[in-house]
Amino acid sequence: MNRGVFSVVGLLCLARPVLAQDTRLSAKLDKPTLTAVNAIVDSARVSKLPTAPLIDKALEGVAKGSDGENIIIAVRQLSLRMGSAKRALASSATPDEVKAAASALEVGVSERDLARLRAAAGKQPVTVPLAVLTDLVGQKVPIPTATNLVLQFARSGVKDSDLALFQRNVRSDVDQGADPTVAATTRARGLVARGGPPPKPSE
Amino acid sequence: MKEIARQLRAPLSPPVSGSFDARVMSEVRRMPRHSRFRLWSRLTTPRTVTVIPLSWGLVAASIALFAAIGAIRAFDDIQVATKPMVTALFPSTSAPKPPQRVQFVLVAPDAKKVAVVGDFNGWDADHAGYQAQHRGGGVWSVTAPVPVGHHRYSFVVDDSVWVADPTAPRVVDNDYGVTNSAIVVSEQK
């Protein structure tokens, strides 16, 4: 009797909700990797994190010829970064903002700086500023400098299109041999000067 | 002969019904039951069950936990399922943003084939819509639909070499060791 009862309890505890598996994953991943990735995706779903980036991360690994173990690690790391990003940006962050913030965390930007950027931008989306910040750090602009520049842009209400132009100009300067920090700060000065007044406080 | 006939015509003395029935039923119960009725009999025959409160408490708790998880997931599924309906009913508030056509350009004079891969096409280098065409002078380009939002992508040259877009922001990728590019596609107004 007891054996039967405990078997039922065990089965119930082991039973998991049916996973909404992505058919692209099941077609490209081996079974152990697929099981692990699906578990991470399911866990992210429960935590209200965007799941599409995790599936894309696994597919990216397949495309780049990575083995199953590396794919699992990469997906898990991304899931952790997105969790941190969402905490830093507040729960109202869009999936795009969470993705961009996760990339920023990967290059070494801190959660505290993400929170500062969120506060500085108010209700304006921070996806493009985060992409520019990640790029600047990737170009060897020191993190504090890059963060301060992007915070300054957010406070000044610089448009996304101007930010994209700023990024391209800095990259062009660096490609031509300029020091990344000097290029970024110089270009930023001109951008903030014509960025217009700060946006009105959000209602 | 007459005596025999009289005895045969004489009414039989009625058997004691209780004892007769009891004997018959006793014989019937002794007979092996048909397998078809065994389960039914087990289910319908009153039995004495010993209940251990801890065991059944665990069963009840597990069932409750399972039901709760199922209810949460069902709620999520309902939300997902009703989203298209809400979108159709209230298009102005939450209509899905249509993909935007984005031009990707790479200068690769020695390339034989250039494709764009990214999270918008499942990182599929053979995706027909993202094969760049050689425009001459080593310039390859393709204009393809990309959903609104933040995306990571790269060029794949000759099915083997991954190249980040020189004009786009970079996304350092410590996971697979190949740097990607980032693009933020916004809705055209």
Coordinates of C-alpha atoms in Angstrom, one line a residue:
Chain A
M1 CA 0.0 0.0 0.0
N2 CA 2.7 2.4 1.1
R3 CA 4.8 1.5 -1.9
G4 CA 1.9 2.3 -4.2
V5 CA 1.3 5.6 -2.6
F6 CA 4.9 6.7 -2.7
S7 CA 5.1 5.6 -6.4
V8 CA 2.1 7.9 -7.2
V9 CA 3.7 10.8 -5.2
G10 CA 7.0 10.2 -7.0
L11 CA 5.4 10.2 -10.4
L12 CA 3.4 13.3 -9.7
C13 CA 6.5 15.1 -8.5
L14 CA 8.5 14.1 -11.5
A15 CA 5.7 14.9 -13.9
R16 CA 6.3 18.3 -15.5
P17 CA 4.0 20.4 -17.6
V18 CA 4.2 19.6 -21.2
L19 CA 6.8 21.9 -22.7
A20 CA 5.9 24.1 -25.7
Q21 CA 8.9 22.8 -27.6
D22 CA 10.2 24.7 -30.6
T23 CA 10.2 22.4 -33.6
R24 CA 13.3 24.1 -35.0
L25 CA 15.2 23.0 -31.8
S26 CA 14.0 19.4 -31.9
A27 CA 15.1 19.2 -35.5
K28 CA 18.6 20.5 -34.8
L29 CA 19.6 19.5 -31.3
D30 CA 20.4 16.1 -30.0
K31 CA 18.1 14.7 -27.3
P32 CA 20.2 15.5 -24.1
T33 CA 20.9 19.0 -25.3
L34 CA 17.3 19.5 -26.4
T35 CA 16.0 18.4 -23.0
A36 CA 18.4 20.7 -21.1
V37 CA 17.6 23.7 -23.4
N38 CA 13.9 23.1 -23.1
A39 CA 14.2 23.0 -19.3
I40 CA 16.0 26.4 -19.3
V41 CA 13.4 27.8 -21.7
D42 CA 10.6 26.5 -19.5
S43 CA 12.2 28.0 -16.4
A44 CA 12.6 31.3 -18.2
R45 CA 8.9 31.3 -19.1
V46 CA 7.9 30.7 -15.5
S47 CA 10.1 33.7 -14.6
K48 CA 8.4 35.8 -17.2
L49 CA 11.6 36.2 -19.2
P50 CA 11.5 36.3 -23.0
T51 CA 12.1 32.8 -24.3
A52 CA 12.7 33.6 -28.0
P53 CA 16.3 34.8 -27.4
L54 CA 17.1 31.6 -25.6
I55 CA 15.8 29.5 -28.6
D56 CA 17.7 31.8 -30.9
K57 CA 20.9 31.3 -28.8
A58 CA 20.6 27.6 -29.2
L59 CA 20.1 27.8 -32.9
E60 CA 23.0 30.2 -33.2
G61 CA 25.2 27.6 -31.5
V62 CA 24.1 25.0 -33.9
A63 CA 24.8 27.3 -36.9
K64 CA 28.3 28.1 -35.5
G65 CA 29.1 24.4 -35.1
S66 CA 29.2 24.5 -31.3
D67 CA 28.7 21.2 -29.3
G68 CA 25.8 20.5 -27.1
E69 CA 27.5 21.3 -23.8
N70 CA 28.5 24.7 -25.0
I71 CA 25.1 25.4 -26.3
I72 CA 23.6 24.5 -22.9
I73 CA 26.1 26.7 -21.1
A74 CA 25.4 29.6 -23.5
V75 CA 21.6 29.4 -23.2
R76 CA 21.9 29.1 -19.4
Q77 CA 24.2 32.1 -19.2
L78 CA 21.9 34.2 -21.4
S79 CA 19.0 33.2 -19.2
L80 CA 20.8 34.4 -16.1
R81 CA 21.8 37.6 -17.8
M82 CA 18.3 38.3 -18.9
G83 CA 17.1 37.7 -15.4
S84 CA 19.6 40.2 -14.1
A85 CA 18.7 42.7 -16.8
K86 CA 15.1 42.5 -16.1
R87 CA 15.7 43.1 -12.4
A88 CA 17.8 46.1 -13.2
L89 CA 15.4 47.6 -15.8
A90 CA 12.3 46.9 -13.8
S91 CA 9.6 44.3 -14.7
S92 CA 8.0 46.6 -17.2
A93 CA 11.1 46.3 -19.5
T94 CA 10.2 45.1 -23.1
P95 CA 11.8 41.9 -24.4
D96 CA 14.0 44.0 -26.7
E97 CA 15.3 46.0 -23.8
V98 CA 16.0 42.9 -21.8
K99 CA 17.9 41.4 -24.8
A100 CA 19.9 44.6 -25.3
A101 CA 20.6 44.8 -21.5
A102 CA 21.8 41.2 -21.4
S103 CA 24.3 42.1 -24.2
A104 CA 25.4 45.1 -22.1
L105 CA 25.9 42.9 -19.1
E106 CA 28.0 40.5 -21.1
V107 CA 30.5 43.1 -21.9
G108 CA 30.8 44.2 -18.3
V109 CA 28.2 46.9 -17.7
S110 CA 26.8 46.6 -14.2
E111 CA 23.2 46.1 -13.2
R112 CA 23.5 49.4 -11.3
D113 CA 24.4 51.3 -14.5
L114 CA 21.5 49.7 -16.3
A115 CA 19.2 50.9 -13.5
R116 CA 20.7 54.4 -13.8
L117 CA 20.1 54.4 -17.5
R118 CA 16.5 53.2 -17.0
A119 CA 15.9 56.1 -14.5
A120 CA 17.6 58.7 -16.8
A121 CA 15.5 57.7 -19.9
G122 CA 12.2 57.7 -18.0
K123 CA 9.6 56.0 -20.1
Q124 CA 11.6 56.3 -23.3
P125 CA 12.9 52.9 -24.6
V126 CA 16.5 52.2 -23.9
T127 CA 17.1 49.5 -26.5
V128 CA 19.1 51.7 -28.8
P129 CA 21.1 53.4 -26.0
L130 CA 22.0 50.0 -24.7
A131 CA 23.1 48.7 -28.1
V132 CA 25.3 51.8 -28.5
L133 CA 26.7 51.4 -25.0
T134 CA 27.6 47.7 -25.7
D135 CA 29.3 48.7 -28.9
L136 CA 31.3 51.5 -27.3
V137 CA 32.5 49.1 -24.6
G138 CA 33.3 46.6 -27.3
Q139 CA 35.4 49.2 -29.0
K140 CA 37.5 49.6 -25.8
V141 CA 35.9 52.8 -24.5
P142 CA 36.2 52.3 -20.7
I143 CA 32.9 51.3 -19.2
P144 CA 32.5 54.3 -16.9
T145 CA 33.1 56.7 -19.8
A146 CA 30.8 54.9 -22.1
T147 CA 28.1 54.6 -19.4
N148 CA 28.3 58.3 -18.6
L149 CA 28.1 59.3 -22.3
V150 CA 25.0 57.2 -22.8
L151 CA 23.4 58.5 -19.6
Q152 CA 24.1 62.0 -20.8
F153 CA 22.3 61.2 -24.1
A154 CA 19.3 59.8 -22.3
R155 CA 19.0 62.8 -20.1
S156 CA 19.3 65.1 -23.1
G157 CA 16.6 63.3 -25.1
V158 CA 18.9 62.4 -28.0
K159 CA 16.9 60.6 -30.7
D160 CA 17.6 57.0 -31.6
S161 CA 18.5 57.9 -35.1
D162 CA 21.1 60.4 -33.8
L163 CA 22.5 57.7 -31.5
A164 CA 22.9 55.3 -34.4
L165 CA 24.7 58.0 -36.4
F166 CA 27.0 58.7 -33.4
Q167 CA 27.8 55.0 -33.1
R168 CA 28.7 54.8 -36.8
N169 CA 30.9 57.9 -36.6
V170 CA 32.8 56.7 -33.6
R171 CA 33.4 53.4 -35.3
S172 CA 34.6 55.1 -38.4
D173 CA 37.0 57.3 -36.4
V174 CA 38.3 54.2 -34.6
D175 CA 38.8 52.3 -37.8
Q176 CA 40.9 55.3 -39.0
G177 CA 43.1 55.0 -36.0
A178 CA 41.5 57.4 -33.5
D179 CA 41.7 56.6 -29.8
P180 CA 38.2 55.1 -28.9
T181 CA 37.7 57.3 -25.8
V182 CA 38.7 60.5 -27.5
A183 CA 36.6 59.7 -30.6
A184 CA 33.5 58.9 -28.4
T185 CA 33.8 61.9 -26.1
T186 CA 34.4 64.3 -29.0
R187 CA 31.5 63.0 -31.1
A188 CA 29.3 62.9 -28.0
R189 CA 30.0 66.6 -27.3
G190 CA 28.6 67.5 -30.7
L191 CA 25.6 65.2 -30.3
V192 CA 24.5 66.5 -26.9
A193 CA 24.9 70.1 -28.1
R194 CA 22.2 69.5 -30.8
G195 CA 20.2 67.0 -28.8
G196 CA 17.6 69.6 -27.7
P197 CA 16.1 70.1 -24.3
P198 CA 15.6 67.2 -22.0
P199 CA 12.3 65.4 -22.4
K200 CA 9.4 66.4 -20.3
P201 CA 9.0 64.4 -17.1
S202 CA 6.8 61.4 -17.7
E203 CA 3.3 61.7 -16.4
Chain B
M1 CA -48.0 -50.6 -10.6
K2 CA -50.7 -48.5 -9.1
E3 CA -48.6 -47.9 -6.0
I4 CA -45.8 -46.6 -8.2
A5 CA -48.1 -44.3 -10.1
R6 CA -49.5 -42.9 -6.9
Q7 CA -46.1 -42.2 -5.6
L8 CA -45.1 -40.4 -8.7
R9 CA -48.3 -38.4 -8.8
A10 CA -48.0 -37.4 -5.2
P11 CA -47.0 -33.7 -4.8
L12 CA -43.5 -33.2 -3.8
S13 CA -42.9 -31.9 -0.3
P14 CA -41.7 -28.3 -0.7
P15 CA -38.0 -27.9 0.1
V16 CA -37.0 -25.5 2.7
S17 CA -36.5 -22.5 0.5
G18 CA -33.8 -20.9 2.7
S19 CA -31.6 -23.8 2.9
F20 CA -32.0 -24.6 -0.8
D21 CA -31.1 -21.0 -1.8
A22 CA -28.2 -21.0 0.6
R23 CA -26.9 -24.2 -0.8
V24 CA -27.3 -23.0 -4.4
M25 CA -25.6 -19.7 -3.7
S26 CA -22.9 -21.4 -1.8
E27 CA -22.1 -23.5 -4.8
V28 CA -22.2 -20.5 -7.1
R29 CA -19.8 -18.5 -4.9
R30 CA -17.5 -21.5 -4.9
M31 CA -17.3 -21.5 -8.7
P32 CA -14.4 -19.5 -10.2
R33 CA -15.5 -16.0 -11.3
H34 CA -15.2 -14.9 -14.9
S35 CA -12.1 -12.6 -15.3
R36 CA -14.3 -10.0 -16.8
F37 CA -16.1 -9.4 -13.6
R38 CA -13.2 -9.6 -11.2
L39 CA -12.2 -5.9 -11.5
W40 CA -15.8 -4.8 -11.3
S41 CA -16.3 -7.0 -8.3
R42 CA -13.3 -5.5 -6.6
L43 CA -14.6 -2.0 -7.3
T44 CA -18.1 -2.6 -6.1
T45 CA -17.6 -4.9 -3.2
P46 CA -17.4 -3.1 0.1
R47 CA -13.8 -3.4 1.5
T48 CA -12.0 -2.4 4.5
V49 CA -9.1 0.0 3.7
T50 CA -6.4 1.0 6.1
V51 CA -5.5 4.7 5.7
I52 CA -2.2 6.1 6.8
P53 CA -2.8 9.9 7.1
L54 CA 0.8 10.8 6.1
S55 CA 0.7 8.8 2.8
W56 CA -2.6 10.1 1.7
G57 CA -1.7 13.6 2.8
L58 CA 1.3 13.4 0.5
V59 CA -0.9 12.2 -2.4
A60 CA -3.4 15.0 -1.8
A61 CA -0.6 17.6 -1.6
S62 CA 0.9 16.3 -4.9
I63 CA -2.4 16.4 -6.6
A64 CA -3.0 19.9 -5.4
L65 CA 0.4 21.0 -6.5
F66 CA 0.0 19.5 -9.9
A67 CA -3.4 21.1 -10.3
A68 CA -2.0 24.5 -9.3
I69 CA 0.8 24.2 -11.9
G70 CA -1.7 23.1 -14.5
A71 CA -4.0 26.0 -13.7
I72 CA -1.1 28.5 -14.0
R73 CA -0.1 27.1 -17.3
A74 CA -3.6 27.0 -18.6
F75 CA -3.9 30.7 -17.6
D76 CA -0.8 31.5 -19.6
D77 CA -2.0 29.4 -22.6
I78 CA -5.3 31.2 -22.5
Q79 CA -3.5 34.5 -22.5
V80 CA -1.4 33.5 -25.5
A81 CA -4.4 32.0 -27.3
T82 CA -6.6 35.1 -26.8
K83 CA -3.8 37.5 -27.8
P84 CA -4.6 37.3 -31.6
M85 CA -8.3 37.8 -30.8
V86 CA -7.6 40.9 -28.8
T87 CA -5.2 42.1 -31.5
A88 CA -7.9 41.6 -34.1
L89 CA -10.6 43.3 -32.0
F90 CA -8.4 46.2 -30.9
P91 CA -5.9 46.7 -33.7
S92 CA -5.1 50.2 -32.7
T93 CA -3.9 49.2 -29.2
S94 CA -1.8 46.2 -29.8
A95 CA -1.5 45.4 -33.5
P96 CA 1.6 43.4 -34.3
K97 CA 4.2 45.6 -36.0
P98 CA 4.9 44.5 -39.6
P99 CA 8.5 43.5 -40.5
Q100 CA 10.6 46.2 -42.0
R101 CA 12.7 45.8 -45.1
V102 CA 16.4 46.3 -44.1
Q103 CA 19.3 46.5 -46.5
F104 CA 22.4 44.6 -45.5
V105 CA 25.6 45.4 -47.3
L106 CA 29.1 43.8 -47.1
V107 CA 32.2 44.5 -49.1
A108 CA 33.8 41.1 -49.8
P109 CA 35.7 41.2 -53.1
D110 CA 36.9 37.6 -52.9
A111 CA 33.6 36.0 -51.8
K112 CA 31.7 33.5 -53.8
K113 CA 28.6 33.5 -51.6
V114 CA 27.4 35.9 -48.9
A115 CA 24.4 35.2 -46.6
V116 CA 22.9 37.1 -43.7
V117 CA 22.1 35.1 -40.6
G118 CA 20.5 36.2 -37.4
D119 CA 17.9 35.7 -34.8
F120 CA 15.3 36.8 -37.4
N121 CA 15.9 33.8 -39.7
G122 CA 17.0 31.1 -37.2
W123 CA 20.6 31.6 -38.1
D124 CA 20.0 29.7 -41.2
A125 CA 22.7 30.4 -43.8
D126 CA 20.6 28.7 -46.5
H127 CA 17.5 30.8 -46.0
A128 CA 16.5 31.8 -49.4
G129 CA 15.3 35.4 -48.5
Y130 CA 18.7 36.4 -47.0
Q131 CA 21.1 35.5 -49.7
A132 CA 23.1 38.6 -50.7
Q133 CA 23.6 39.3 -54.4
H134 CA 26.9 40.5 -55.9
R135 CA 26.3 44.0 -57.2
G136 CA 29.8 44.4 -58.7
G137 CA 33.1 45.7 -57.3
G138 CA 33.0 43.3 -54.4
V139 CA 29.8 44.8 -53.0
W140 CA 27.2 42.3 -51.8
S141 CA 23.8 43.3 -50.6
V142 CA 20.4 42.0 -49.8
T143 CA 17.2 43.8 -48.7
A144 CA 15.2 41.5 -46.5
P145 CA 12.3 41.7 -44.0
V146 CA 13.3 42.0 -40.3
P147 CA 10.8 42.2 -37.5
V148 CA 10.7 45.3 -35.4
G149 CA 13.0 45.0 -32.4
H150 CA 16.5 44.3 -31.3
H151 CA 18.3 41.6 -33.3
R152 CA 21.7 40.1 -33.5
Y153 CA 23.1 39.0 -36.8
S154 CA 26.2 38.4 -38.9
F155 CA 27.3 37.7 -42.4
V156 CA 28.4 34.2 -43.5
V157 CA 30.9 34.3 -46.3
D158 CA 31.3 31.2 -48.5
D159 CA 29.4 29.1 -45.9
S160 CA 32.4 29.2 -43.5
V161 CA 33.6 32.6 -42.5
W162 CA 31.5 34.7 -40.0
V163 CA 31.9 38.4 -40.5
A164 CA 30.3 41.1 -38.3
D165 CA 28.7 44.0 -40.2
P166 CA 31.4 46.7 -40.3
T167 CA 28.8 49.5 -40.1
A168 CA 26.6 48.2 -37.2
P169 CA 27.1 48.1 -33.5
R170 CA 28.9 45.0 -32.3
V171 CA 27.7 42.5 -29.8
V172 CA 30.5 40.7 -28.1
D173 CA 29.7 37.1 -27.9
N174 CA 31.7 35.2 -25.3
D175 CA 29.5 32.1 -25.7
Y176 CA 30.5 30.9 -29.2
G177 CA 33.5 33.1 -29.8
V178 CA 32.3 34.9 -32.8
T179 CA 31.3 38.6 -32.6
N180 CA 27.9 39.5 -34.0
S181 CA 26.3 42.7 -35.0
A182 CA 23.3 44.3 -33.4
I183 CA 20.4 46.1 -35.2
V184 CA 17.4 47.8 -33.7
V185 CA 14.6 47.9 -36.3
S186 CA 11.9 50.4 -35.6
E187 CA 8.6 50.9 -37.2
Q188 CA 8.5 53.3 -40.2
K189 CA 6.0 56.0 -39.7

